[in-house]
Short mmCIF file of C-alpha atoms in Angstrom, two decimals:
data_model
loop_
_atom_site.label_atom_id
_atom_site.label_comp_id
_atom_site.label_asym_id
_atom_site.label_seq_id
_atom_site.Cartn_x
_atom_site.Cartn_y
_atom_site.Cartn_z
CA MET A 1 94.89 63.66 51.32
CA ASP A 2 92.61 66.41 52.33
CA SER A 3 90.58 64.37 54.82
CA ALA A 4 90.76 60.93 57.04
CA ASP A 5 88.87 59.04 59.53
CA ILE A 6 90.67 60.16 62.42
CA LEU A 7 92.75 63.97 62.67
CA ILE A 8 95.69 63.49 65.15
CA LEU A 9 97.39 66.56 66.34
CA GLY A 10 100.72 65.55 68.01
CA GLY A 11 102.59 62.70 66.48
CA GLY A 12 105.09 61.85 69.40
CA LEU A 13 104.98 58.29 70.60
CA VAL A 14 101.33 58.04 71.79
CA GLY A 15 100.36 59.85 68.37
CA SER A 16 102.13 57.55 66.17
CA ALA A 17 101.57 54.73 67.47
CA LEU A 18 97.52 55.52 67.44
CA ALA A 19 98.54 56.06 63.74
CA THR A 20 100.27 52.90 63.17
CA ALA A 21 97.45 51.34 64.71
CA LEU A 22 94.85 52.62 63.31
CA ASP A 23 96.27 51.74 59.99
CA ALA A 24 96.91 48.35 60.32
CA HIS A 25 92.57 48.24 60.86
CA GLY A 26 91.98 49.72 58.14
CA LEU A 27 91.97 53.95 59.00
CA THR A 28 93.05 56.71 57.84
CA SER A 29 94.72 59.44 59.81
CA ILE A 30 96.22 62.47 59.30
CA VAL A 31 98.67 63.84 62.11
CA VAL A 32 100.14 67.16 62.71
CA ASP A 33 103.38 67.98 64.95
CA PRO A 34 105.35 71.27 64.90
CA ALA A 35 108.14 69.09 65.66
CA ASP A 36 111.43 68.99 63.00
CA PRO A 37 111.97 64.85 62.73
CA GLU A 38 115.71 65.73 62.48
CA THR A 39 115.68 67.96 65.75
CA ILE A 40 113.42 65.09 67.83
CA LEU A 41 115.39 61.80 66.39
CA ALA A 42 118.78 63.13 67.15
CA ALA A 43 120.72 61.01 69.79
CA GLY A 44 121.51 63.97 71.83
CA HIS A 45 117.52 65.13 72.37
CA ASP A 46 116.26 63.62 74.75
CA GLY A 47 118.74 61.35 77.14
CA ARG A 48 115.59 58.95 78.90
CA ALA A 49 114.72 55.88 78.30
CA SER A 50 111.35 53.95 79.56
CA ALA A 51 110.43 50.71 80.47
CA ILE A 52 107.64 48.92 78.32
CA ALA A 53 105.65 46.71 79.76
CA SER A 54 104.93 43.41 78.34
CA ALA A 55 101.11 44.37 77.24
CA PRO A 56 102.28 47.13 75.10
CA MET A 57 104.73 44.59 73.54
CA ARG A 58 102.58 42.35 72.39
CA MET A 59 100.36 45.35 70.85
CA PHE A 60 103.61 46.64 69.15
CA GLU A 61 103.90 42.91 67.64
CA ALA A 62 100.14 43.07 66.05
CA ILE A 63 100.58 46.43 64.59
CA GLY A 64 104.06 45.08 62.65
CA VAL A 65 106.40 47.70 65.05
CA ALA A 66 107.81 44.95 67.44
CA PRO A 67 110.57 43.63 63.66
CA GLN A 68 111.94 47.42 64.48
CA LEU A 69 112.51 46.97 67.98
CA ALA A 70 113.84 43.56 67.81
CA GLY A 71 117.67 43.17 69.82
CA LYS A 72 117.11 46.83 70.66
CA GLY A 73 115.61 46.99 74.10
CA CYS A 74 116.42 44.86 77.32
CA PRO A 75 114.56 42.68 79.27
CA ILE A 76 113.37 43.23 82.06
CA GLU A 77 113.45 40.41 84.30
CA GLY A 78 113.02 41.21 87.82
CA ILE A 79 112.31 44.15 89.74
CA ARG A 80 113.37 44.94 93.35
CA VAL A 81 111.93 47.92 95.20
CA SER A 82 113.99 48.95 98.84
CA ASP A 83 113.68 51.51 100.94
CA GLY A 84 116.92 53.25 101.38
CA LEU A 85 119.71 50.78 101.21
CA ALA A 86 118.96 49.04 104.58
CA SER A 87 116.97 45.70 105.31
CA GLY A 88 113.59 45.32 104.18
CA LYS A 89 112.56 44.97 99.93
CA LEU A 90 109.80 43.52 98.14
CA ASP A 91 111.19 41.03 95.05
CA PHE A 92 109.42 40.84 91.33
CA VAL A 93 110.48 37.84 89.74
CA PRO A 94 108.28 35.81 86.93
CA ALA A 95 107.97 32.50 86.92
CA ALA A 96 110.17 30.65 85.01
CA GLU A 97 107.86 29.82 82.31
CA GLU A 98 106.75 33.61 82.21
CA ALA A 99 107.90 36.39 79.49
CA ALA A 100 110.08 39.35 80.77
CA LEU A 101 107.80 41.82 82.82
CA GLY A 102 108.55 44.54 79.74
CA HIS A 103 112.05 45.36 78.20
CA MET A 104 114.20 48.73 78.64
CA PHE A 105 114.83 51.05 75.97
CA GLU A 106 116.06 54.69 74.88
CA ASN A 107 113.49 57.12 74.21
CA ARG A 108 115.62 58.06 71.07
CA ILE A 109 115.29 54.56 69.89
CA LEU A 110 110.99 54.22 70.51
CA ARG A 111 110.68 57.33 69.04
CA THR A 112 112.91 56.64 65.73
CA ALA A 113 110.97 53.40 65.52
CA LEU A 114 107.01 54.48 65.80
CA PHE A 115 107.78 57.61 63.86
CA GLU A 116 109.46 55.53 60.75
CA ALA A 117 105.89 53.32 60.94
CA ALA A 118 104.14 55.63 61.06
CA GLN A 119 105.66 57.26 57.94
CA ALA A 120 105.86 54.21 56.50
CA ALA A 121 102.12 53.42 56.60
CA PRO A 122 100.10 53.65 53.91
CA GLY A 123 96.78 55.36 55.61
CA VAL A 124 98.74 57.22 57.65
CA ASP A 125 99.39 61.12 55.89
CA LEU A 126 102.24 62.05 58.77
CA ARG A 127 102.58 66.44 58.22
CA MET A 128 106.09 67.33 60.10
CA LYS A 129 107.27 70.79 60.87
CA THR A 130 103.19 72.04 60.65
CA ARG A 131 100.89 73.04 63.02
CA ALA A 132 97.04 73.73 62.85
CA VAL A 133 96.27 77.43 63.12
CA SER A 134 92.81 76.58 63.79
CA VAL A 135 90.34 73.78 64.15
CA GLU A 136 86.24 73.99 64.31
CA ARG A 137 84.48 71.03 66.40
CA GLY A 138 80.94 71.32 64.77
CA GLU A 139 77.99 68.79 64.36
CA PHE A 140 78.76 67.20 61.76
CA GLY A 141 82.98 66.55 61.38
CA VAL A 142 86.31 68.47 62.51
CA THR A 143 87.64 70.88 60.40
CA ALA A 144 91.35 72.44 60.60
CA THR A 145 93.39 75.14 58.91
CA LEU A 146 97.07 74.16 58.74
CA ASP A 147 100.02 76.83 58.91
CA SER A 148 101.00 75.94 55.29
CA GLY A 149 97.24 76.91 54.28
CA ALA A 150 96.00 73.72 53.98
CA VAL A 151 92.41 72.40 55.59
CA VAL A 152 92.03 68.54 56.26
CA ARG A 153 89.06 67.13 57.34
CA SER A 154 87.70 63.96 60.08
CA PRO A 155 84.79 63.06 61.97
CA LEU A 156 86.82 62.79 65.04
CA LEU A 157 89.99 65.14 66.75
CA VAL A 158 92.35 63.45 68.66
CA ALA A 159 94.71 65.14 70.91
CA ALA A 160 98.12 63.42 71.50
CA GLU A 161 99.99 67.01 72.05
CA GLY A 162 101.45 66.01 75.38
CA ARG A 163 101.32 67.33 79.34
CA ASN A 164 100.61 71.18 78.18
CA SER A 165 97.64 70.01 75.27
CA PRO A 166 96.38 73.39 73.46
CA THR A 167 93.41 71.52 72.24
CA ARG A 168 92.43 69.78 75.86
CA ASP A 169 92.68 73.09 77.38
CA ALA A 170 90.24 74.81 74.26
CA ALA A 171 87.96 72.80 75.06
CA GLY A 172 87.37 73.56 78.64
CA LEU A 173 88.47 69.90 79.90
CA LYS A 174 89.86 70.97 83.36
CA THR A 175 92.78 68.86 85.02
CA ALA A 176 93.62 68.23 88.70
CA ARG A 177 97.51 68.96 88.42
CA TRP A 178 100.42 69.60 91.42
CA SER A 179 104.43 69.96 91.39
CA TYR A 180 105.72 67.89 92.96
CA ASP A 181 108.59 70.59 93.75
CA HIS A 182 110.96 67.66 92.55
CA ALA A 183 113.13 66.70 89.17
CA ALA A 184 114.22 63.93 87.90
CA MET A 185 117.98 63.98 86.92
CA VAL A 186 118.65 61.34 84.06
CA ALA A 187 121.89 60.09 82.61
CA THR A 188 123.40 56.39 81.40
CA LEU A 189 125.65 55.45 83.35
CA GLY A 190 128.07 52.23 82.38
CA HIS A 191 129.44 49.65 85.19
CA ALA A 192 131.49 46.60 86.18
CA ARG A 193 129.35 44.43 87.32
CA SER A 194 126.04 42.92 85.59
CA HIS A 195 122.15 44.09 86.74
CA GLU A 196 121.42 40.69 85.12
CA ASN A 197 118.48 42.65 83.62
CA ILE A 198 116.88 43.29 87.60
CA ALA A 199 115.19 46.89 87.54
CA PHE A 200 115.86 48.79 91.08
CA GLU A 201 113.80 51.24 92.84
CA ILE A 202 115.13 52.89 96.07
CA PHE A 203 113.60 55.02 97.88
CA TYR A 204 115.10 57.74 99.56
CA PRO A 205 113.01 60.78 102.09
CA GLU A 206 114.22 63.56 99.01
CA GLY A 207 112.47 61.06 96.68
CA PRO A 208 113.33 57.62 94.51
CA PHE A 209 116.07 56.17 92.85
CA ALA A 210 115.73 54.08 89.44
CA ILE A 211 118.30 52.35 88.19
CA LEU A 212 116.86 50.64 84.75
CA PRO A 213 118.73 47.99 82.82
CA LEU A 214 119.60 48.49 79.14
CA LEU A 215 121.85 46.90 76.95
CA ASP A 216 125.67 46.32 77.00
CA ASP A 217 127.39 48.38 74.37
CA GLU A 218 131.15 48.49 73.74
CA HIS A 219 132.01 49.64 76.67
CA GLY A 220 130.38 46.95 78.76
CA HIS A 221 127.78 46.97 81.24
CA ARG A 222 125.22 49.97 81.06
CA SER A 223 122.22 51.19 82.95
CA ALA A 224 119.89 54.17 83.06
CA VAL A 225 119.20 55.97 85.86
CA VAL A 226 116.75 58.52 87.51
CA TRP A 227 117.57 60.68 90.70
CA THR A 228 114.98 62.39 92.19
CA VAL A 229 115.96 65.93 93.68
CA HIS A 230 114.41 68.78 95.12
CA ALA A 231 114.15 70.88 91.78
CA ARG A 232 116.08 73.75 93.36
CA ASP A 233 119.35 71.54 93.53
CA ALA A 234 118.88 69.95 90.14
CA ALA A 235 120.74 72.89 87.95
CA GLY A 236 123.79 72.43 90.93
CA MET A 237 123.77 68.67 90.46
CA ASN A 238 124.31 68.78 86.81
CA LYS A 239 127.04 71.52 86.61
CA ILE A 240 129.30 69.24 89.35
CA SER A 241 132.11 67.20 87.84
CA GLU A 242 131.54 63.84 86.09
CA ARG A 243 133.56 62.61 88.55
CA GLY A 244 131.67 64.17 91.31
CA TYR A 245 128.24 63.03 89.83
CA LEU A 246 129.50 59.43 89.91
CA ALA A 247 130.40 59.33 92.94
CA GLU A 248 127.05 60.89 94.66
CA VAL A 249 125.47 57.90 92.37
CA GLU A 250 127.17 55.25 93.55
CA LYS A 251 126.59 56.68 97.24
CA ARG A 252 123.09 56.00 96.69
CA MET A 253 123.46 52.69 94.68
CA GLY A 254 125.63 51.04 97.83
CA GLY A 255 128.17 50.02 95.27
CA PHE A 256 126.36 47.03 94.34
CA LEU A 257 127.73 47.56 90.57
CA GLY A 258 131.02 48.22 90.68
CA PRO A 259 132.63 51.54 89.73
CA LEU A 260 130.76 53.61 87.50
CA GLY A 261 131.96 55.48 84.20
CA PRO A 262 131.52 56.19 81.49
CA LEU A 263 129.07 59.21 81.74
CA SER A 264 126.76 59.95 79.35
CA SER A 265 125.36 63.36 78.48
CA ARG A 266 123.49 64.82 81.87
CA PHE A 267 119.43 65.93 81.42
CA SER A 268 116.53 66.86 84.01
CA TYR A 269 113.25 67.24 83.88
CA PRO A 270 110.27 68.97 86.55
CA LEU A 271 108.30 66.07 88.15
CA GLY A 272 104.55 67.06 88.43
CA PHE A 273 101.00 65.42 88.54
CA HIS A 274 97.72 66.58 86.09
CA HIS A 275 94.95 64.46 85.39
CA ALA A 276 91.86 65.00 83.46
CA ALA A 277 88.48 63.81 84.90
CA TRP A 278 87.07 63.61 81.54
CA ILE A 279 89.19 62.22 78.34
CA THR A 280 86.28 63.46 75.64
CA SER A 281 84.02 66.36 74.62
CA ASN A 282 81.97 66.60 70.89
CA ARG A 283 84.30 64.94 68.72
CA LEU A 284 87.39 64.99 70.67
CA ALA A 285 88.99 62.67 72.83
CA LEU A 286 92.71 62.96 74.63
CA VAL A 287 95.46 60.46 74.62
CA GLY A 288 98.55 60.46 76.75
CA ASP A 289 100.16 63.01 78.26
CA ALA A 290 97.18 65.30 76.82
CA ALA A 291 94.30 63.34 79.33
CA HIS A 292 96.98 62.48 82.51
CA GLY A 293 100.86 62.65 83.82
CA ILE A 294 102.19 60.95 86.73
CA HIS A 295 105.05 60.35 88.81
CA PRO A 296 107.35 58.06 86.92
CA ILE A 297 108.03 56.38 90.37
CA ALA A 298 106.13 53.13 88.73
CA GLY A 299 107.36 53.31 84.92
CA GLN A 300 104.07 53.41 83.63
CA GLY A 301 103.34 57.02 82.25
CA VAL A 302 104.03 56.16 78.72
CA ASN A 303 102.58 52.97 79.00
CA VAL A 304 99.35 54.40 79.86
CA GLY A 305 99.65 56.33 77.04
CA PHE A 306 99.68 52.80 74.90
CA ARG A 307 96.85 51.56 76.87
CA ASP A 308 94.40 55.03 75.85
CA VAL A 309 95.58 54.22 72.19
CA ALA A 310 94.78 50.12 72.22
CA THR A 311 91.21 50.92 73.97
CA LEU A 312 90.58 53.81 71.55
CA VAL A 313 91.51 51.33 68.65
CA GLU A 314 89.19 48.51 69.53
CA VAL A 315 86.26 51.54 70.06
CA LEU A 316 86.74 52.96 67.02
CA VAL A 317 86.86 50.07 64.93
CA ASP A 318 83.93 48.74 66.51
CA GLY A 319 82.53 51.54 65.37
CA LYS A 320 83.31 51.56 61.88
CA ARG A 321 82.11 47.96 61.19
CA LEU A 322 78.91 48.68 62.92
CA GLY A 323 78.45 51.94 60.36
CA MET A 324 78.96 54.09 62.89
CA ASP A 325 79.86 57.85 62.78
CA LEU A 326 83.50 57.87 64.17
CA GLY A 327 82.45 61.64 66.12
CA ASP A 328 79.49 59.58 67.70
CA PRO A 329 78.97 60.37 70.94
CA GLN A 330 78.17 57.10 72.02
CA LEU A 331 81.83 55.80 71.11
CA LEU A 332 84.00 58.73 72.63
CA ALA A 333 81.55 57.74 75.98
CA ARG A 334 82.51 53.91 76.03
CA TYR A 335 85.85 55.32 75.89
CA GLN A 336 85.54 57.38 78.45
CA ARG A 337 84.33 54.55 80.76
CA TRP A 338 87.21 52.13 79.77
CA ARG A 339 89.90 54.38 80.33
CA GLY A 340 88.50 56.56 82.82
CA LEU A 341 89.03 54.63 86.05
CA ASP A 342 92.28 52.74 85.23
CA THR A 343 93.84 56.09 84.84
CA PHE A 344 92.77 57.06 87.74
CA MET A 345 93.52 53.82 89.92
CA VAL A 346 97.31 54.32 88.44
CA ALA A 347 97.68 58.45 89.02
CA ALA A 348 96.08 57.38 92.31
CA ALA A 349 98.60 54.78 93.34
CA THR A 350 101.49 56.21 91.89
CA ASP A 351 100.68 59.57 94.04
CA GLY A 352 99.78 58.02 97.06
CA LEU A 353 103.59 55.61 96.32
CA THR A 354 105.38 58.98 95.97
CA ARG A 355 104.02 60.94 99.55
CA LEU A 356 104.16 57.79 101.62
CA PHE A 357 107.67 56.93 100.96
CA GLY A 358 108.58 60.45 100.99
CA VAL A 359 107.75 60.37 105.11
CA PRO A 360 110.99 61.21 106.42
CA GLY A 361 111.35 59.73 109.85
CA LYS A 362 112.81 56.00 111.31
CA THR A 363 109.08 55.30 112.97
CA ALA A 364 107.82 56.09 108.91
CA ALA A 365 110.81 54.03 107.36
CA SER A 366 110.64 51.08 109.55
CA VAL A 367 107.06 50.77 108.99
CA ARG A 368 107.44 50.87 105.09
CA ARG A 369 109.85 47.96 105.49
CA LEU A 370 107.47 45.99 107.36
CA GLY A 371 105.29 46.03 104.37
CA LEU A 372 107.75 45.72 101.89
CA SER A 373 108.41 43.19 103.56
CA ALA A 374 105.33 41.21 104.33
CA VAL A 375 104.30 41.95 100.71
CA ASP A 376 107.34 39.75 99.38
CA LYS A 377 105.66 36.70 101.09
CA LEU A 378 102.36 36.60 99.68
CA PRO A 379 102.91 35.59 96.61
CA PRO A 380 99.04 36.09 95.45
CA LEU A 381 99.60 39.68 95.93
CA LYS A 382 103.11 40.08 94.21
CA THR A 383 100.99 38.31 91.26
CA TRP A 384 98.56 40.82 90.99
CA PHE A 385 100.98 44.12 90.87
CA MET A 386 103.20 41.86 88.67
CA ALA A 387 100.34 41.98 86.14
CA GLU A 388 99.04 46.05 87.05
CA ALA A 389 102.87 46.77 86.05
CA ARG A 390 102.47 44.06 82.90
CA GLY A 391 99.50 45.99 81.64
CA GLU A 392 97.60 43.03 81.79
CA SER A 393 94.45 43.61 84.86
CA GLY A 394 91.28 44.52 84.64
CA ASP A 395 89.56 44.44 80.91
CA VAL A 396 92.28 44.61 78.42
CA PRO A 397 92.28 45.72 74.82
CA ARG A 398 92.68 42.75 72.45
CA LEU A 399 95.62 45.30 71.27
CA LEU A 400 97.18 44.49 74.43
CA GLN A 401 96.69 40.93 74.16
CA GLY A 402 98.37 40.76 70.86
CA LEU A 403 94.87 40.30 68.84
CA ALA A 404 93.83 41.98 66.37
CA VAL A 405 90.82 44.03 66.71
#
């Protein structure tokens, strides 16, 4: 197609989900992404795993993606937070009648399911290995020239290009950003004892250490480990032997999962923060990491992007029903208001937790442990935290409730 309701630059997890959700509601899209599917869908491309909260899972059900993920994610039936391996912990466990807090998926499984859903959607024109060489956002619409020579048009441009979004920067949408001078070392490892579908977050002065439950495979029990280290140490730690790496991991875990191994390929990613105060401009909306990038401390990164998707779809579908131009400033203002406060609060909370648990010293550690134990004994506060983790707090878009818009 040469024109569509929406032009999306970026076909990753968030861009593909947006295109699929729009198609489920009768809106067409052209998705442009320079990546080669054979590369990004390969088993060794990423190595990360993501905790998909229960609200985005309901969106996947509503837009028809859930069947492709069925049986491929490990339910998260509890979260345990602790300050080091000492006493002082906080357990989040849903009631017996409640669903799991979310599901852990390896990113390659998520990426494959969303890519295939977008590829199969009749209202999605997916153009991989393609770049937009010029984009003009005018009074009456958006025109983009692609490196294939094609010219495509739409009333609205959506940037889903990730944290280094050139579209955001070209639009002059400034971001607050800083580096944590840390890297996340990511690997999947086997262990002798079951994780019992519990996610563990252990805070050390040098950074959090997360153990995230995965489904068993032919080797037995598995978890994904996200180990935060100083940026200067990441390269060296990734070069040590498998035996040495597992020994260091076991020290930080305290041995509660028993002997470790085998170990997958290892990856490391720099950690930083960025937040765009304005996520809209003339005929432009930002979603996902193009709008905000947060520390993985609470596992909310991609979930915040899926909340962007659910909100933007609802705004655009409502506008379509009213016969409005999909690039109308009133629609974009509604999206800005709806998402602006939520993304700021999540960003501020994750940044604050990162800094709080990074304060060294016995006094700071004692205060943190006392705080964790106190919250653990306050059911209403724990319920609020769990609602935040599920993506069910505030003004929840219909898709996150599992409802069509």
